[in-house]
Every structure is written in structure tokens, then in C-alpha cells.
């Protein structure tokens, strides 16, 4: 007598995969699209000429953040197994730094251009909420992700990646938003605490970057070029360089009304003495990263969400150049900011177009083996 095949028992992961299947492979790397959109508004606001439409772009970044937060909440609710797997994956976990930076990038835009959309009475409280959430998440990620890499992740020798910078750069973005909130604090202890707290986060992020960056460069020298789809992540190195230059200039802007004159003058001098050499290194790295991206494109590099690395890091160099222009008075930094902003906008348009197309045809949310 023929036997009847028994249906396979459904495991918890199988059942989870059938709930909201479009969310199953929605990783934390998607927050990079929010960052890349917000920096268009943030960087454009500091250019020496008016750029139309920046409030609309900021509003778009805020809407993207809200939608993505809801979608990621659904991911954790319906696909907890996959979310846990992401945390335990050394190639995915560092992207949790993007969650923090998405909050903070939108928060910066709230104060720089958001007042034209929602008014100052709403923009300032929104910036505080985004600053609080982004800073808390960033500080946790800066410790938790390296901790997981040490005690839980199976990190292969020679696998260092610029992605490792993401969780430790997040506090540097907090160090940039903090100064924008200083004028909204009472004079005295509150302003000084915010100023020095931002400097502490600047130092935390900078020193962590100085630990990681040599490891990444050593991997490139000894192991060769990154895989094609990871080549855009070379631009992530620009993030801590441009963001730290932006941070010290923003901190110098508000030091005069927050701390003693001696320290305020020192911070203003430090903004230039630190920012100019770091911007020089950033331009050298940008040239290297562009050369590697051209090489990868010639070898068939296709679109992936890593292309968003072409946006936010370049945008931080725009804001860094704007800060140096403000403190040195050199028009050369204005022109540098304009040139980098043109590169940023072009990269954003390309990454945005391919992302929308990938969402429409479903490829970007498909399982890795089915793309």
C-alpha cells in the first residue's frame, strides 16, 4: 500500500517567515537612506548661496525615518529570529550605528531647515527628542557592538571592514547636534555641561576611529580590494573625518557663550588646527575611494544598499568644509564645499533611483540568495 507523505512540521522560523514576508530581510542598513537624505538638507543649508527645496528634503527624511521605524518594529515583532541573527552577524550588527545617526541627522535638519516646515516651536522639541534617542542608542551601540564582536561574533582574520566604524562614529554626530541645542539651554552650568559633554563624545568617537582605521587599512594592503558590492563602504572612512571637523567647528561656534573666554579662544583655534589637516586627509581618502569605486564599476559592481555610503560620509565633508570656511574666511573652503555638495547630490539621486526601483520590483527586500 502506498504511503502518504506527511506534511513537514512547521517550525517557529517557518511560521515567522510567512508573516509580513517583505519585512523579514529589512536590516538596520536601511537607516543609511535616511542619513543620506537628511544630509542633503543639512549640508545645503550651510552653502554660500540659497539652495531651494531643502525643507522639503528634510521633511522627506523625517517621513522616511518614521516609516522605517515602524517597518523595523514589525521586523522585530514578526521576525525576531532574523533580528537576533542580524545582531549576531558581524557583517550586519555594526549597522545598528545607522539607527542612531538617522535620528541625529534628522535632528540636525530640524534646527537648520525644519523650522521652515513646522515652525521653531515644534522644531526645537523635535530636535531634543531626536537628540536624546539618537545619543542614547549611539552610546549603547558604541559599546555593545564591539562587545558582541569580542565575545559572540566569529570574526575571521583579515575581515576588517570600514563598516566597523559605523557604531563608533554615532557619538560624533551627537557631538555635532549638541552645539546646536546649546543656545536653547539656560546660560551657565547647563550650557557648559552640553558643550563639554559633546567634546567628550567627540573624543570617544575620534579615539575609537584611530583604533579601527589602521586595522581596516592593513586589511586592504594585505588582503587586497574589498568584494565589489562592499567597495562603496570605503567612503565610510570619510564619515568620522568630515563629521569630526564639523563637530569641532560647531562647538567653537557656541563656546563663547558657554565657557570661559580662554577656553573659548582655544576651541576656536583648535577647530582650524584640527580641521584643516583632517580635511586634507579626507580629500586624499576620497580620491582613493573614488579610484577603487571606478575600478569596481569596471568589473561589474551592481547596485546594493551599500551605495548609500556614497552619500552621508561625503555630506559630512561638505559640512566640515563649510565650518572651516566660516572660521578661516577662506573662499577656497566655500568652493570645496560646493564641489563636494554637487558630488553628494549626484550620489543621492543615483542611490535613491536604484533604491526606489529595487523596492518596486521587490529585489531589495528579497532573501539574499533570491536577489
XYZ file of C-alpha atoms in Angstrom:
371
model
C 0.000 0.000 0.000
C 1.382 3.376 -0.948
C 2.393 5.602 1.890
C 1.074 9.110 2.137
C 3.711 11.754 2.614
C 3.248 13.532 5.905
C 3.467 17.306 5.874
C 6.595 18.653 7.483
C 6.019 20.235 10.864
C 6.177 23.990 10.707
C 8.961 25.413 12.802
C 8.760 28.758 14.549
C 11.119 30.316 11.976
C 8.985 28.958 9.117
C 5.830 30.468 10.601
C 7.637 33.757 11.236
C 8.877 33.909 7.662
C 5.269 33.783 6.424
C 4.253 36.804 8.473
C 4.983 40.111 6.790
C 7.492 38.427 4.429
C 8.516 41.782 2.952
C 9.943 42.774 6.341
C 11.994 39.645 7.008
C 15.168 40.871 5.345
C 14.786 44.553 6.237
C 18.068 45.155 8.056
C 19.384 48.138 10.032
C 21.448 49.173 6.994
C 18.281 50.778 5.591
C 18.708 53.672 8.025
C 21.589 54.793 5.809
C 18.988 56.008 3.296
C 17.545 58.318 5.967
C 21.020 59.628 6.795
C 21.853 60.150 3.142
C 18.649 62.109 2.572
C 18.903 64.248 5.706
C 22.481 65.300 4.914
C 21.285 66.812 1.617
C 19.286 69.342 3.642
C 21.862 69.776 6.411
C 24.804 70.355 4.075
C 22.833 72.543 1.684
C 21.840 74.895 4.489
C 25.469 75.957 5.052
C 26.424 76.710 1.455
C 27.283 80.315 0.469
C 24.133 80.528 -1.650
C 20.480 79.550 -1.252
C 19.539 76.031 -2.297
C 15.790 75.694 -2.988
C 13.768 72.779 -1.699
C 15.865 71.911 1.364
C 12.898 71.985 3.785
C 11.102 69.512 1.507
C 14.112 67.204 1.515
C 14.288 67.397 5.317
C 10.571 66.604 5.575
C 11.176 63.618 3.308
C 13.962 62.376 5.592
C 11.674 62.715 8.617
C 8.917 60.768 6.840
C 11.425 58.086 5.820
C 12.596 57.793 9.432
C 9.054 57.326 10.737
C 8.167 54.734 8.086
C 11.385 52.844 8.639
C 10.980 52.828 12.421
C 7.517 51.297 12.010
C 8.806 48.756 9.496
C 11.749 47.805 11.692
C 9.407 47.406 14.666
C 7.408 44.988 12.529
C 10.632 43.192 11.658
C 11.429 42.648 15.329
C 7.829 41.672 16.132
C 7.250 39.193 13.300
C 10.814 38.047 12.567
C 12.519 38.024 15.929
C 14.695 35.104 14.867
C 16.057 37.066 11.915
C 16.538 40.198 14.004
C 18.539 38.200 16.542
C 20.567 36.667 13.707
C 21.402 40.184 12.496
C 22.750 41.106 15.934
C 24.933 38.012 15.948
C 26.226 38.602 12.422
C 29.488 40.626 12.443
C 28.712 41.983 8.968
C 25.264 43.309 9.954
C 25.467 44.293 13.635
C 27.645 47.402 13.038
C 24.805 48.909 11.009
C 22.915 49.495 14.258
C 25.039 52.638 14.434
C 22.988 53.889 11.488
C 19.848 53.895 13.650
C 21.450 56.425 15.974
C 22.809 58.552 13.141
C 19.437 58.579 11.362
C 17.830 60.126 14.470
C 20.646 62.637 14.828
C 20.871 63.610 11.147
C 17.149 64.379 11.054
C 17.548 66.238 14.350
C 20.245 68.485 12.896
C 17.968 69.248 9.960
C 15.137 70.034 12.347
C 17.086 73.040 13.616
C 18.781 74.063 10.364
C 15.861 73.898 7.915
C 12.968 72.234 9.736
C 11.741 75.500 11.215
C 10.572 76.488 7.726
C 8.319 73.420 7.678
C 6.971 73.005 11.205
C 7.972 76.240 12.929
C 10.502 76.805 15.702
C 8.009 75.928 18.445
C 7.830 72.366 17.108
C 11.306 72.056 15.582
C 13.224 72.604 18.825
C 11.342 69.987 20.903
C 11.602 67.550 17.995
C 15.362 68.124 17.858
C 15.626 67.406 21.598
C 13.694 64.149 21.234
C 15.804 63.045 18.280
C 18.993 64.063 20.087
C 18.037 62.121 23.214
C 17.054 58.970 21.332
C 19.984 59.137 18.913
C 22.581 59.808 21.592
C 21.340 57.040 23.885
C 21.241 54.498 21.055
C 24.617 55.672 19.778
C 26.337 55.317 23.139
C 24.859 51.851 23.610
C 25.869 50.777 20.104
C 29.393 52.149 20.535
C 29.894 49.717 23.418
C 27.512 46.854 22.631
C 28.608 46.178 19.044
C 32.347 45.947 19.868
C 31.400 43.802 22.879
C 29.474 41.396 20.638
C 32.378 41.308 18.205
C 34.688 40.246 21.037
C 32.538 37.713 22.868
C 29.882 36.456 20.421
C 30.834 37.101 16.801
C 33.010 34.762 14.796
C 35.236 37.321 13.089
C 37.557 35.769 10.530
C 41.151 37.030 10.337
C 41.597 39.666 7.667
C 37.877 40.501 7.526
C 38.141 44.059 8.852
C 35.755 46.389 7.061
C 35.018 50.137 7.071
C 31.553 49.073 8.302
C 33.191 48.567 11.712
C 33.346 52.365 12.005
C 29.565 52.829 11.986
C 28.777 52.225 15.672
C 31.698 54.312 16.945
C 31.001 57.280 14.642
C 27.481 57.765 16.023
C 28.638 59.733 19.127
C 30.476 62.118 16.784
C 27.148 63.025 15.193
C 25.793 63.687 18.689
C 28.774 65.979 19.212
C 27.573 67.931 16.168
C 23.911 68.231 17.155
C 24.717 69.070 20.787
C 26.148 72.522 19.989
C 23.027 73.415 18.004
C 20.993 72.836 21.160
C 23.300 74.850 23.438
C 21.563 78.209 22.727
C 18.278 76.618 23.819
C 19.664 75.858 27.286
C 19.910 78.228 30.270
C 23.205 80.074 30.493
C 25.705 78.682 32.971
C 26.103 75.083 34.051
C 23.637 73.621 31.553
C 25.382 75.105 28.519
C 28.850 74.235 29.762
C 27.778 70.659 30.501
C 26.351 70.246 26.993
C 29.477 71.764 25.447
C 31.931 69.583 27.365
C 29.699 66.522 27.058
C 29.775 66.984 23.299
C 33.565 67.297 23.418
C 33.690 64.045 25.397
C 31.683 62.270 22.704
C 33.946 63.818 20.078
C 36.970 62.336 21.848
C 35.296 58.977 22.385
C 34.478 58.611 18.709
C 37.791 60.004 17.452
C 39.957 57.682 19.546
C 37.837 54.659 18.638
C 38.239 55.595 14.960
C 42.008 55.820 15.394
C 41.955 52.270 16.750
C 39.831 50.817 13.923
C 41.096 52.700 10.872
C 44.637 51.225 10.883
C 43.131 47.727 11.054
C 40.945 48.472 8.038
C 43.831 49.890 6.022
C 46.042 46.947 6.970
C 43.356 44.584 5.679
C 43.300 46.429 2.337
C 47.070 46.302 1.975
C 47.489 42.639 2.919
C 44.246 41.154 1.527
C 43.628 43.343 -1.484
C 40.491 45.148 -2.650
C 37.144 44.580 -0.980
C 34.485 42.469 -2.725
C 32.744 44.504 -5.420
C 29.488 45.058 -3.533
C 31.424 46.263 -0.452
C 33.627 48.720 -2.346
C 31.305 51.701 -1.625
C 31.905 51.164 2.116
C 35.374 52.661 1.615
C 33.561 56.013 1.622
C 32.509 55.345 5.232
C 36.002 56.355 6.323
C 35.094 59.904 5.308
C 32.359 59.886 7.966
C 34.490 60.299 11.098
C 36.848 62.654 9.238
C 34.215 65.055 7.947
C 31.954 64.707 10.972
C 34.743 65.415 13.461
C 35.733 68.535 11.501
C 32.096 69.619 11.514
C 31.781 68.928 15.233
C 34.793 70.983 16.354
C 33.641 73.925 14.237
C 30.093 73.735 15.598
C 31.466 73.527 19.137
C 33.677 76.565 18.518
C 30.611 78.488 17.309
C 28.903 78.270 20.709
C 31.920 78.124 23.034
C 31.937 81.897 23.575
C 28.652 81.933 25.467
C 29.128 78.615 27.232
C 32.597 78.545 28.800
C 35.378 80.896 29.882
C 36.981 83.138 27.285
C 40.353 81.396 27.498
C 38.853 78.005 26.662
C 36.548 79.515 24.044
C 39.508 81.031 22.179
C 41.350 77.722 22.445
C 38.376 75.845 20.992
C 38.171 78.287 18.086
C 41.863 77.789 17.333
C 41.544 74.014 17.714
C 38.688 73.955 15.178
C 41.070 75.224 12.497
C 44.255 73.484 13.647
C 42.430 70.143 13.769
C 40.043 70.609 10.878
C 42.446 71.660 8.133
C 44.798 68.641 8.331
C 41.912 66.219 8.782
C 40.141 67.690 5.761
C 43.357 67.207 3.811
C 43.432 63.529 4.755
C 39.737 63.240 3.896
C 40.388 64.524 0.390
C 43.222 62.035 -0.050
C 40.961 59.193 1.093
C 38.170 60.449 -1.156
C 40.484 60.208 -4.145
C 41.456 56.652 -3.155
C 37.829 55.624 -2.596
C 36.733 57.092 -5.943
C 39.551 55.232 -7.728
C 38.519 51.965 -6.076
C 34.839 52.586 -6.932
C 35.706 53.209 -10.595
C 37.760 50.004 -10.601
C 34.836 48.065 -9.098
C 32.373 49.574 -11.590
C 34.541 48.423 -14.473
C 34.474 44.929 -13.005
C 30.688 44.831 -12.867
C 29.745 46.227 -9.456
C 25.959 46.176 -9.298
C 23.653 48.217 -7.102
C 23.327 47.306 -3.436
C 22.266 49.272 -0.374
C 25.975 49.857 0.244
C 25.707 52.568 -2.421
C 24.227 54.823 0.270
C 27.786 55.016 1.617
C 28.382 57.442 -1.261
C 26.077 59.990 0.427
C 26.270 60.720 4.158
C 30.084 60.470 4.518
C 30.587 62.874 1.605
C 27.987 65.160 3.162
C 29.975 65.353 6.392
C 32.944 66.607 4.362
C 30.664 69.309 2.923
C 29.654 70.480 6.400
C 33.273 70.240 7.562
C 34.436 72.470 4.693
C 31.611 74.914 5.464
C 32.774 75.151 9.072
C 36.361 75.808 8.027
C 35.196 78.474 5.584
C 33.321 80.137 8.409
C 36.288 80.165 10.794
C 39.092 80.911 8.357
C 37.326 83.201 5.908
C 38.951 81.344 3.007
C 36.758 81.228 -0.088
C 38.625 78.082 -1.145
C 36.724 76.144 1.512
C 33.434 77.541 0.182
C 34.267 76.289 -3.295
C 35.354 72.939 -1.881
C 32.005 72.643 -0.095
C 30.143 73.476 -3.319
C 32.086 70.891 -5.331
C 31.565 68.176 -2.725
C 27.872 69.079 -2.467
C 27.460 68.576 -6.208
C 29.043 65.128 -5.819
C 26.739 64.427 -2.872
C 23.564 65.349 -4.759
C 24.574 63.231 -7.756
C 25.251 60.233 -5.495
C 21.933 60.728 -3.683
C 19.977 60.835 -6.929
C 21.621 57.643 -8.203
C 21.238 55.743 -4.920
C 17.665 56.970 -4.478
C 16.635 55.990 -8.006
C 18.016 52.460 -7.686
C 16.512 52.045 -4.211
C 13.024 53.013 -5.362
C 13.328 50.732 -8.368
C 14.557 47.879 -6.163
C 11.607 48.354 -3.816
C 9.110 48.390 -6.657
C 10.378 45.171 -8.223
C 10.969 43.544 -4.817
C 14.646 42.729 -5.284
C 15.908 44.756 -2.336
C 13.637 43.003 0.158
C 14.155 39.504 -1.195
C 16.205 36.864 0.577
C 19.944 37.255 -0.178
C 20.032 34.157 -2.390
C 16.986 35.250 -4.426
C 18.096 38.740 -5.481
